[in-house]
């Protein structure tokens, strides 16, 4: 039973988890400028009196801002249409909707290297998904095709591609988390320090980070399976 469960995880579950991880990471990467403009972002600024009056706030109208790795989206009020910047790996966030008494200078885009590393990680993960799936189903391939994916060199290369895709992507998103986490902390502290004269806004971590952590938890499963196979082969 254990052997059958292990085989099922390797053959069927692991590729599905890897595909899900790539999709979630891609959504977090290209949002909000390309898709899900006001639903998925790394950082959000929304109308609220929570930092000024304490507690929760309901029915506050005002500007909203959504930041991502490739750009930003914003709207002047709750009912206004949303506008987004052109997606680029070196974005300049459009902060014009924020009022003059909002500490908008705290929001700056990370260096172009960070989105570039995420793009590289997504590319490596996609290659790993293809090679991992083909290696897993090599026994179902006819003739020489199956023999190609039996080669230890190809299996080793696939495992290392998956590992470096995992490492590069996770590191890049951790850098973004620290970058935007500091911006959120400083922005909210400035609003609180301004008292009743401050802008009725609050900054929060976006749900894109939750998607990323789930994605890399899924991504770890096929990577660990690939690396464990290498360990078994090397120890023979």
PDB file of C-alpha atoms in Angstrom:
ATOM      1  CA  UNK A   1       0.000   0.000   0.000  1.00  0.00           C
ATOM      2  CA  UNK A   2       2.804   2.413   0.884  1.00  0.00           C
ATOM      3  CA  UNK A   3       4.607   1.591  -2.372  1.00  0.00           C
ATOM      4  CA  UNK A   4       1.412   2.199  -4.344  1.00  0.00           C
ATOM      5  CA  UNK A   5       0.792   5.511  -2.583  1.00  0.00           C
ATOM      6  CA  UNK A   6       4.382   6.618  -3.231  1.00  0.00           C
ATOM      7  CA  UNK A   7       4.021   5.731  -6.908  1.00  0.00           C
ATOM      8  CA  UNK A   8       0.728   7.617  -7.194  1.00  0.00           C
ATOM      9  CA  UNK A   9       2.238  10.725  -5.619  1.00  0.00           C
ATOM     10  CA  UNK A  10       5.236  10.612  -7.949  1.00  0.00           C
ATOM     11  CA  UNK A  11       3.314   9.904 -11.137  1.00  0.00           C
ATOM     12  CA  UNK A  12       0.148  11.907 -10.719  1.00  0.00           C
ATOM     13  CA  UNK A  13       0.093  14.240  -7.724  1.00  0.00           C
ATOM     14  CA  UNK A  14       3.574  15.763  -8.058  1.00  0.00           C
ATOM     15  CA  UNK A  15       3.126  17.029 -11.655  1.00  0.00           C
ATOM     16  CA  UNK A  16      -0.266  18.502 -10.747  1.00  0.00           C
ATOM     17  CA  UNK A  17       1.259  20.253  -7.721  1.00  0.00           C
ATOM     18  CA  UNK A  18       4.072  21.637  -9.884  1.00  0.00           C
ATOM     19  CA  UNK A  19       1.624  22.929 -12.482  1.00  0.00           C
ATOM     20  CA  UNK A  20      -0.470  24.549  -9.749  1.00  0.00           C
ATOM     21  CA  UNK A  21       2.665  26.129  -8.264  1.00  0.00           C
ATOM     22  CA  UNK A  22       3.634  27.645 -11.619  1.00  0.00           C
ATOM     23  CA  UNK A  23       0.138  29.047 -12.197  1.00  0.00           C
ATOM     24  CA  UNK A  24      -0.042  30.592  -8.714  1.00  0.00           C
ATOM     25  CA  UNK A  25       3.451  32.082  -9.030  1.00  0.00           C
ATOM     26  CA  UNK A  26       2.622  33.454 -12.475  1.00  0.00           C
ATOM     27  CA  UNK A  27      -0.565  35.104 -11.209  1.00  0.00           C
ATOM     28  CA  UNK A  28       1.362  36.696  -8.324  1.00  0.00           C
ATOM     29  CA  UNK A  29       4.025  37.890 -10.777  1.00  0.00           C
ATOM     30  CA  UNK A  30       1.848  39.490 -13.466  1.00  0.00           C
ATOM     31  CA  UNK A  31      -0.855  40.856 -11.160  1.00  0.00           C
ATOM     32  CA  UNK A  32      -2.210  43.459 -10.887  1.00  0.00           C
ATOM     33  CA  UNK A  33      -1.130  45.149 -14.112  1.00  0.00           C
ATOM     34  CA  UNK A  34      -2.091  42.325 -16.493  1.00  0.00           C
ATOM     35  CA  UNK A  35      -4.831  40.420 -14.684  1.00  0.00           C
ATOM     36  CA  UNK A  36      -6.936  40.611 -11.514  1.00  0.00           C
ATOM     37  CA  UNK A  37      -6.268  44.348 -11.201  1.00  0.00           C
ATOM     38  CA  UNK A  38      -8.019  44.956  -7.880  1.00  0.00           C
ATOM     39  CA  UNK A  39      -7.978  41.387  -6.567  1.00  0.00           C
ATOM     40  CA  UNK A  40      -4.358  40.203  -6.452  1.00  0.00           C
ATOM     41  CA  UNK A  41      -1.362  42.343  -5.490  1.00  0.00           C
ATOM     42  CA  UNK A  42       1.707  42.369  -3.259  1.00  0.00           C
ATOM     43  CA  UNK A  43       0.701  45.533  -1.427  1.00  0.00           C
ATOM     44  CA  UNK A  44      -2.604  47.369  -1.129  1.00  0.00           C
ATOM     45  CA  UNK A  45      -3.481  50.839   0.082  1.00  0.00           C
ATOM     46  CA  UNK A  46      -7.190  51.229   0.793  1.00  0.00           C
ATOM     47  CA  UNK A  47      -9.465  53.835   2.434  1.00  0.00           C
ATOM     48  CA  UNK A  48      -9.729  53.328   6.189  1.00  0.00           C
ATOM     49  CA  UNK A  49      -9.921  55.253   9.444  1.00  0.00           C
ATOM     50  CA  UNK A  50      -8.568  52.336  11.483  1.00  0.00           C
ATOM     51  CA  UNK A  51      -5.158  53.962  12.017  1.00  0.00           C
ATOM     52  CA  UNK A  52      -6.678  57.333  12.977  1.00  0.00           C
ATOM     53  CA  UNK A  53      -9.687  56.378  15.076  1.00  0.00           C
ATOM     54  CA  UNK A  54      -8.785  52.821  15.992  1.00  0.00           C
ATOM     55  CA  UNK A  55     -10.894  49.721  15.496  1.00  0.00           C
ATOM     56  CA  UNK A  56     -12.449  48.899  12.158  1.00  0.00           C
ATOM     57  CA  UNK A  57     -13.837  51.261   9.555  1.00  0.00           C
ATOM     58  CA  UNK A  58     -16.756  50.762   7.206  1.00  0.00           C
ATOM     59  CA  UNK A  59     -18.057  52.783   4.288  1.00  0.00           C
ATOM     60  CA  UNK A  60     -14.970  54.967   3.866  1.00  0.00           C
ATOM     61  CA  UNK A  61     -14.550  56.273   0.327  1.00  0.00           C
ATOM     62  CA  UNK A  62     -11.177  57.228  -1.069  1.00  0.00           C
ATOM     63  CA  UNK A  63      -8.295  56.232  -3.320  1.00  0.00           C
ATOM     64  CA  UNK A  64      -6.988  52.682  -3.603  1.00  0.00           C
ATOM     65  CA  UNK A  65      -3.579  51.499  -4.754  1.00  0.00           C
ATOM     66  CA  UNK A  66      -2.422  48.009  -5.775  1.00  0.00           C
ATOM     67  CA  UNK A  67       1.280  47.297  -6.252  1.00  0.00           C
ATOM     68  CA  UNK A  68       2.931  44.331  -7.940  1.00  0.00           C
ATOM     69  CA  UNK A  69       6.338  43.308  -9.306  1.00  0.00           C
ATOM     70  CA  UNK A  70       5.621  44.697 -12.787  1.00  0.00           C
ATOM     71  CA  UNK A  71       3.678  47.850 -11.985  1.00  0.00           C
ATOM     72  CA  UNK A  72       0.712  49.325 -10.155  1.00  0.00           C
ATOM     73  CA  UNK A  73      -3.016  49.866 -10.512  1.00  0.00           C
ATOM     74  CA  UNK A  74      -5.022  52.600  -8.831  1.00  0.00           C
ATOM     75  CA  UNK A  75      -8.432  54.206  -8.614  1.00  0.00           C
ATOM     76  CA  UNK A  76      -9.424  57.580  -7.219  1.00  0.00           C
ATOM     77  CA  UNK A  77     -12.493  56.350  -5.327  1.00  0.00           C
ATOM     78  CA  UNK A  78     -14.391  53.155  -4.601  1.00  0.00           C
ATOM     79  CA  UNK A  79     -16.676  53.662  -7.595  1.00  0.00           C
ATOM     80  CA  UNK A  80     -14.008  54.953 -10.000  1.00  0.00           C
ATOM     81  CA  UNK A  81     -12.532  52.896 -12.809  1.00  0.00           C
ATOM     82  CA  UNK A  82      -9.142  51.331 -12.240  1.00  0.00           C
ATOM     83  CA  UNK A  83      -6.053  52.424 -14.170  1.00  0.00           C
ATOM     84  CA  UNK A  84      -2.812  50.463 -14.476  1.00  0.00           C
ATOM     85  CA  UNK A  85       0.716  51.294 -15.540  1.00  0.00           C
ATOM     86  CA  UNK A  86       2.480  49.579 -18.427  1.00  0.00           C
ATOM     87  CA  UNK A  87       3.999  46.274 -17.229  1.00  0.00           C
ATOM     88  CA  UNK A  88       7.799  46.312 -17.065  1.00  0.00           C
ATOM     89  CA  UNK A  89      10.558  44.732 -14.969  1.00  0.00           C
ATOM     90  CA  UNK A  90      11.611  48.226 -13.837  1.00  0.00           C
ATOM     91  CA  UNK A  91       8.238  49.815 -13.023  1.00  0.00           C
ATOM     92  CA  UNK A  92       7.498  53.308 -11.807  1.00  0.00           C
ATOM     93  CA  UNK A  93       4.428  53.189  -9.595  1.00  0.00           C
ATOM     94  CA  UNK A  94       1.648  55.668 -10.319  1.00  0.00           C
ATOM     95  CA  UNK A  95       0.903  57.224  -6.917  1.00  0.00           C
ATOM     96  CA  UNK A  96      -0.992  60.247  -8.233  1.00  0.00           C
ATOM     97  CA  UNK A  97      -4.317  59.141  -6.694  1.00  0.00           C
ATOM     98  CA  UNK A  98      -2.934  59.416  -3.164  1.00  0.00           C
ATOM     99  CA  UNK A  99      -3.662  62.693  -1.363  1.00  0.00           C
ATOM    100  CA  UNK A 100      -0.914  65.192  -0.581  1.00  0.00           C
ATOM    101  CA  UNK A 101      -0.922  64.293   3.113  1.00  0.00           C
ATOM    102  CA  UNK A 102      -0.187  60.619   2.378  1.00  0.00           C
ATOM    103  CA  UNK A 103       3.470  59.491   2.678  1.00  0.00           C
ATOM    104  CA  UNK A 104       3.589  58.277  -0.926  1.00  0.00           C
ATOM    105  CA  UNK A 105       7.379  58.575  -1.206  1.00  0.00           C
ATOM    106  CA  UNK A 106       7.661  55.388   0.857  1.00  0.00           C
ATOM    107  CA  UNK A 107       6.378  53.325  -2.068  1.00  0.00           C
ATOM    108  CA  UNK A 108       9.094  52.617  -4.596  1.00  0.00           C
ATOM    109  CA  UNK A 109       9.583  49.689  -6.919  1.00  0.00           C
ATOM    110  CA  UNK A 110      12.287  47.114  -6.212  1.00  0.00           C
ATOM    111  CA  UNK A 111      15.298  46.877  -8.483  1.00  0.00           C
ATOM    112  CA  UNK A 112      14.753  45.422 -11.943  1.00  0.00           C
ATOM    113  CA  UNK A 113      16.833  42.392 -10.955  1.00  0.00           C
ATOM    114  CA  UNK A 114      14.107  41.076  -8.639  1.00  0.00           C
ATOM    115  CA  UNK A 115      11.332  40.707 -11.279  1.00  0.00           C
ATOM    116  CA  UNK A 116      13.956  39.401 -13.698  1.00  0.00           C
ATOM    117  CA  UNK A 117      14.944  36.658 -11.246  1.00  0.00           C
ATOM    118  CA  UNK A 118      11.265  35.732 -10.807  1.00  0.00           C
ATOM    119  CA  UNK A 119      10.899  35.435 -14.579  1.00  0.00           C
ATOM    120  CA  UNK A 120      13.983  33.203 -14.707  1.00  0.00           C
ATOM    121  CA  UNK A 121      12.605  31.069 -11.872  1.00  0.00           C
ATOM    122  CA  UNK A 122       9.272  30.667 -13.678  1.00  0.00           C
ATOM    123  CA  UNK A 123      11.086  29.619 -16.848  1.00  0.00           C
ATOM    124  CA  UNK A 124      13.178  27.052 -14.972  1.00  0.00           C
ATOM    125  CA  UNK A 125      10.101  25.740 -13.173  1.00  0.00           C
ATOM    126  CA  UNK A 126       8.286  25.313 -16.491  1.00  0.00           C
ATOM    127  CA  UNK A 127      11.201  23.346 -17.932  1.00  0.00           C
ATOM    128  CA  UNK A 128      11.303  21.265 -14.749  1.00  0.00           C
ATOM    129  CA  UNK A 129       7.568  20.525 -15.009  1.00  0.00           C
ATOM    130  CA  UNK A 130       7.987  19.189 -18.549  1.00  0.00           C
ATOM    131  CA  UNK A 131      11.103  17.109 -17.823  1.00  0.00           C
ATOM    132  CA  UNK A 132       9.803  15.817 -14.481  1.00  0.00           C
ATOM    133  CA  UNK A 133       6.532  14.681 -16.076  1.00  0.00           C
ATOM    134  CA  UNK A 134       8.292  13.001 -19.001  1.00  0.00           C
ATOM    135  CA  UNK A 135      10.723  11.237 -16.668  1.00  0.00           C
ATOM    136  CA  UNK A 136       7.875  10.065 -14.439  1.00  0.00           C
ATOM    137  CA  UNK A 137       5.982   8.568 -17.402  1.00  0.00           C
ATOM    138  CA  UNK A 138       9.017   7.279 -19.306  1.00  0.00           C
ATOM    139  CA  UNK A 139       7.877   3.690 -18.821  1.00  0.00           C
ATOM    140  CA  UNK A 140       4.800   4.431 -20.950  1.00  0.00           C
ATOM    141  CA  UNK A 141       6.821   5.847 -23.856  1.00  0.00           C
ATOM    142  CA  UNK A 142       7.579   3.697 -26.887  1.00  0.00           C
ATOM    143  CA  UNK A 143      11.045   2.558 -27.875  1.00  0.00           C
ATOM    144  CA  UNK A 144      13.911   4.995 -27.745  1.00  0.00           C
ATOM    145  CA  UNK A 145      11.862   7.838 -26.245  1.00  0.00           C
ATOM    146  CA  UNK A 146      11.603   6.021 -22.933  1.00  0.00           C
ATOM    147  CA  UNK A 147      15.291   5.133 -23.019  1.00  0.00           C
ATOM    148  CA  UNK A 148      16.259   8.782 -23.391  1.00  0.00           C
ATOM    149  CA  UNK A 149      14.567   9.704 -20.113  1.00  0.00           C
ATOM    150  CA  UNK A 150      16.142   6.702 -18.368  1.00  0.00           C
ATOM    151  CA  UNK A 151      19.549   8.369 -18.586  1.00  0.00           C
ATOM    152  CA  UNK A 152      20.843   9.457 -15.141  1.00  0.00           C
ATOM    153  CA  UNK A 153      22.382  12.599 -16.652  1.00  0.00           C
ATOM    154  CA  UNK A 154      19.023  13.866 -17.877  1.00  0.00           C
ATOM    155  CA  UNK A 155      17.335  13.007 -14.586  1.00  0.00           C
ATOM    156  CA  UNK A 156      20.084  14.815 -12.670  1.00  0.00           C
ATOM    157  CA  UNK A 157      19.787  17.867 -14.916  1.00  0.00           C
ATOM    158  CA  UNK A 158      16.016  17.965 -14.405  1.00  0.00           C
ATOM    159  CA  UNK A 159      16.386  17.785 -10.630  1.00  0.00           C
ATOM    160  CA  UNK A 160      18.901  20.620 -10.511  1.00  0.00           C
ATOM    161  CA  UNK A 161      16.785  22.778 -12.824  1.00  0.00           C
ATOM    162  CA  UNK A 162      13.871  22.309 -10.422  1.00  0.00           C
ATOM    163  CA  UNK A 163      16.038  23.050  -7.403  1.00  0.00           C
ATOM    164  CA  UNK A 164      17.478  26.271  -8.812  1.00  0.00           C
ATOM    165  CA  UNK A 165      14.046  27.391 -10.025  1.00  0.00           C
ATOM    166  CA  UNK A 166      12.724  26.847  -6.503  1.00  0.00           C
ATOM    167  CA  UNK A 167      15.659  28.587  -4.825  1.00  0.00           C
ATOM    168  CA  UNK A 168      15.794  31.602  -7.142  1.00  0.00           C
ATOM    169  CA  UNK A 169      12.040  32.195  -7.098  1.00  0.00           C
ATOM    170  CA  UNK A 170      11.605  31.803  -3.353  1.00  0.00           C
ATOM    171  CA  UNK A 171      14.570  34.090  -2.645  1.00  0.00           C
ATOM    172  CA  UNK A 172      13.221  36.769  -5.009  1.00  0.00           C
ATOM    173  CA  UNK A 173       9.779  36.724  -3.403  1.00  0.00           C
ATOM    174  CA  UNK A 174      11.322  36.846   0.085  1.00  0.00           C
ATOM    175  CA  UNK A 175      13.218  39.972  -0.985  1.00  0.00           C
ATOM    176  CA  UNK A 176       9.936  41.488  -2.185  1.00  0.00           C
ATOM    177  CA  UNK A 177       8.250  40.551   1.095  1.00  0.00           C
ATOM    178  CA  UNK A 178      10.920  42.349   3.118  1.00  0.00           C
ATOM    179  CA  UNK A 179      10.862  45.327   0.707  1.00  0.00           C
ATOM    180  CA  UNK A 180       7.105  45.838   0.846  1.00  0.00           C
ATOM    181  CA  UNK A 181       6.870  44.831   4.506  1.00  0.00           C
ATOM    182  CA  UNK A 182       9.110  47.748   5.455  1.00  0.00           C
ATOM    183  CA  UNK A 183       7.082  50.097   3.220  1.00  0.00           C
ATOM    184  CA  UNK A 184       3.823  48.977   4.871  1.00  0.00           C
ATOM    185  CA  UNK A 185       5.241  49.453   8.350  1.00  0.00           C
ATOM    186  CA  UNK A 186       6.604  52.932   7.603  1.00  0.00           C
ATOM    187  CA  UNK A 187       3.465  54.074   5.765  1.00  0.00           C
ATOM    188  CA  UNK A 188       1.110  53.031   8.554  1.00  0.00           C
ATOM    189  CA  UNK A 189       3.400  54.540  11.195  1.00  0.00           C
ATOM    190  CA  UNK A 190       3.362  57.860   9.319  1.00  0.00           C
ATOM    191  CA  UNK A 191      -0.454  57.802   9.110  1.00  0.00           C
ATOM    192  CA  UNK A 192      -0.731  57.109  12.848  1.00  0.00           C
ATOM    193  CA  UNK A 193       1.747  59.882  13.643  1.00  0.00           C
ATOM    194  CA  UNK A 194      -0.302  62.363  11.601  1.00  0.00           C
ATOM    195  CA  UNK A 195      -3.346  61.946  13.825  1.00  0.00           C
ATOM    196  CA  UNK A 196      -6.666  63.416  12.687  1.00  0.00           C
ATOM    197  CA  UNK A 197      -4.933  65.418   9.943  1.00  0.00           C
ATOM    198  CA  UNK A 198      -3.539  62.306   8.277  1.00  0.00           C
ATOM    199  CA  UNK A 199      -4.966  60.649   5.185  1.00  0.00           C
ATOM    200  CA  UNK A 200      -7.694  58.085   5.795  1.00  0.00           C
ATOM    201  CA  UNK A 201      -5.701  55.223   4.355  1.00  0.00           C
ATOM    202  CA  UNK A 202      -4.105  51.980   5.466  1.00  0.00           C
ATOM    203  CA  UNK A 203      -1.491  49.784   3.790  1.00  0.00           C
ATOM    204  CA  UNK A 204      -1.656  46.004   3.954  1.00  0.00           C
ATOM    205  CA  UNK A 205       0.192  43.017   2.588  1.00  0.00           C
ATOM    206  CA  UNK A 206      -1.560  41.740  -0.521  1.00  0.00           C
ATOM    207  CA  UNK A 207      -2.921  38.253  -1.047  1.00  0.00           C
ATOM    208  CA  UNK A 208      -0.318  37.588  -3.766  1.00  0.00           C
ATOM    209  CA  UNK A 209       2.161  36.640  -1.041  1.00  0.00           C
ATOM    210  CA  UNK A 210      -0.238  33.990   0.269  1.00  0.00           C
ATOM    211  CA  UNK A 211      -0.446  32.583  -3.246  1.00  0.00           C
ATOM    212  CA  UNK A 212       3.348  32.525  -3.455  1.00  0.00           C
ATOM    213  CA  UNK A 213       3.846  30.661  -0.163  1.00  0.00           C
ATOM    214  CA  UNK A 214       1.270  28.051  -1.206  1.00  0.00           C
ATOM    215  CA  UNK A 215       2.917  27.790  -4.627  1.00  0.00           C
ATOM    216  CA  UNK A 216       6.368  27.102  -3.229  1.00  0.00           C
ATOM    217  CA  UNK A 217       5.026  24.601  -0.716  1.00  0.00           C
ATOM    218  CA  UNK A 218       3.581  22.726  -3.709  1.00  0.00           C
ATOM    219  CA  UNK A 219       6.767  23.254  -5.733  1.00  0.00           C
ATOM    220  CA  UNK A 220       8.849  21.631  -2.982  1.00  0.00           C
ATOM    221  CA  UNK A 221       7.143  18.232  -3.403  1.00  0.00           C
ATOM    222  CA  UNK A 222       8.395  17.332  -6.932  1.00  0.00           C
ATOM    223  CA  UNK A 223      11.765  18.958  -6.229  1.00  0.00           C
ATOM    224  CA  UNK A 224      12.262  16.786  -3.133  1.00  0.00           C
ATOM    225  CA  UNK A 225      11.172  13.699  -5.086  1.00  0.00           C
ATOM    226  CA  UNK A 226      13.702  14.455  -7.837  1.00  0.00           C
ATOM    227  CA  UNK A 227      16.543  15.135  -5.405  1.00  0.00           C
ATOM    228  CA  UNK A 228      15.759  12.007  -3.375  1.00  0.00           C
ATOM    229  CA  UNK A 229      16.028   9.928  -6.544  1.00  0.00           C
ATOM    230  CA  UNK A 230      19.477  11.413  -7.134  1.00  0.00           C
ATOM    231  CA  UNK A 231      20.486  10.539  -3.588  1.00  0.00           C
ATOM    232  CA  UNK A 232      19.340   6.927  -4.026  1.00  0.00           C
ATOM    233  CA  UNK A 233      21.152   6.627  -7.352  1.00  0.00           C
ATOM    234  CA  UNK A 234      24.368   8.147  -5.981  1.00  0.00           C
ATOM    235  CA  UNK A 235      24.392   5.874  -2.948  1.00  0.00           C
ATOM    236  CA  UNK A 236      24.174   2.630  -4.965  1.00  0.00           C
TER     237      UNK A 236
END
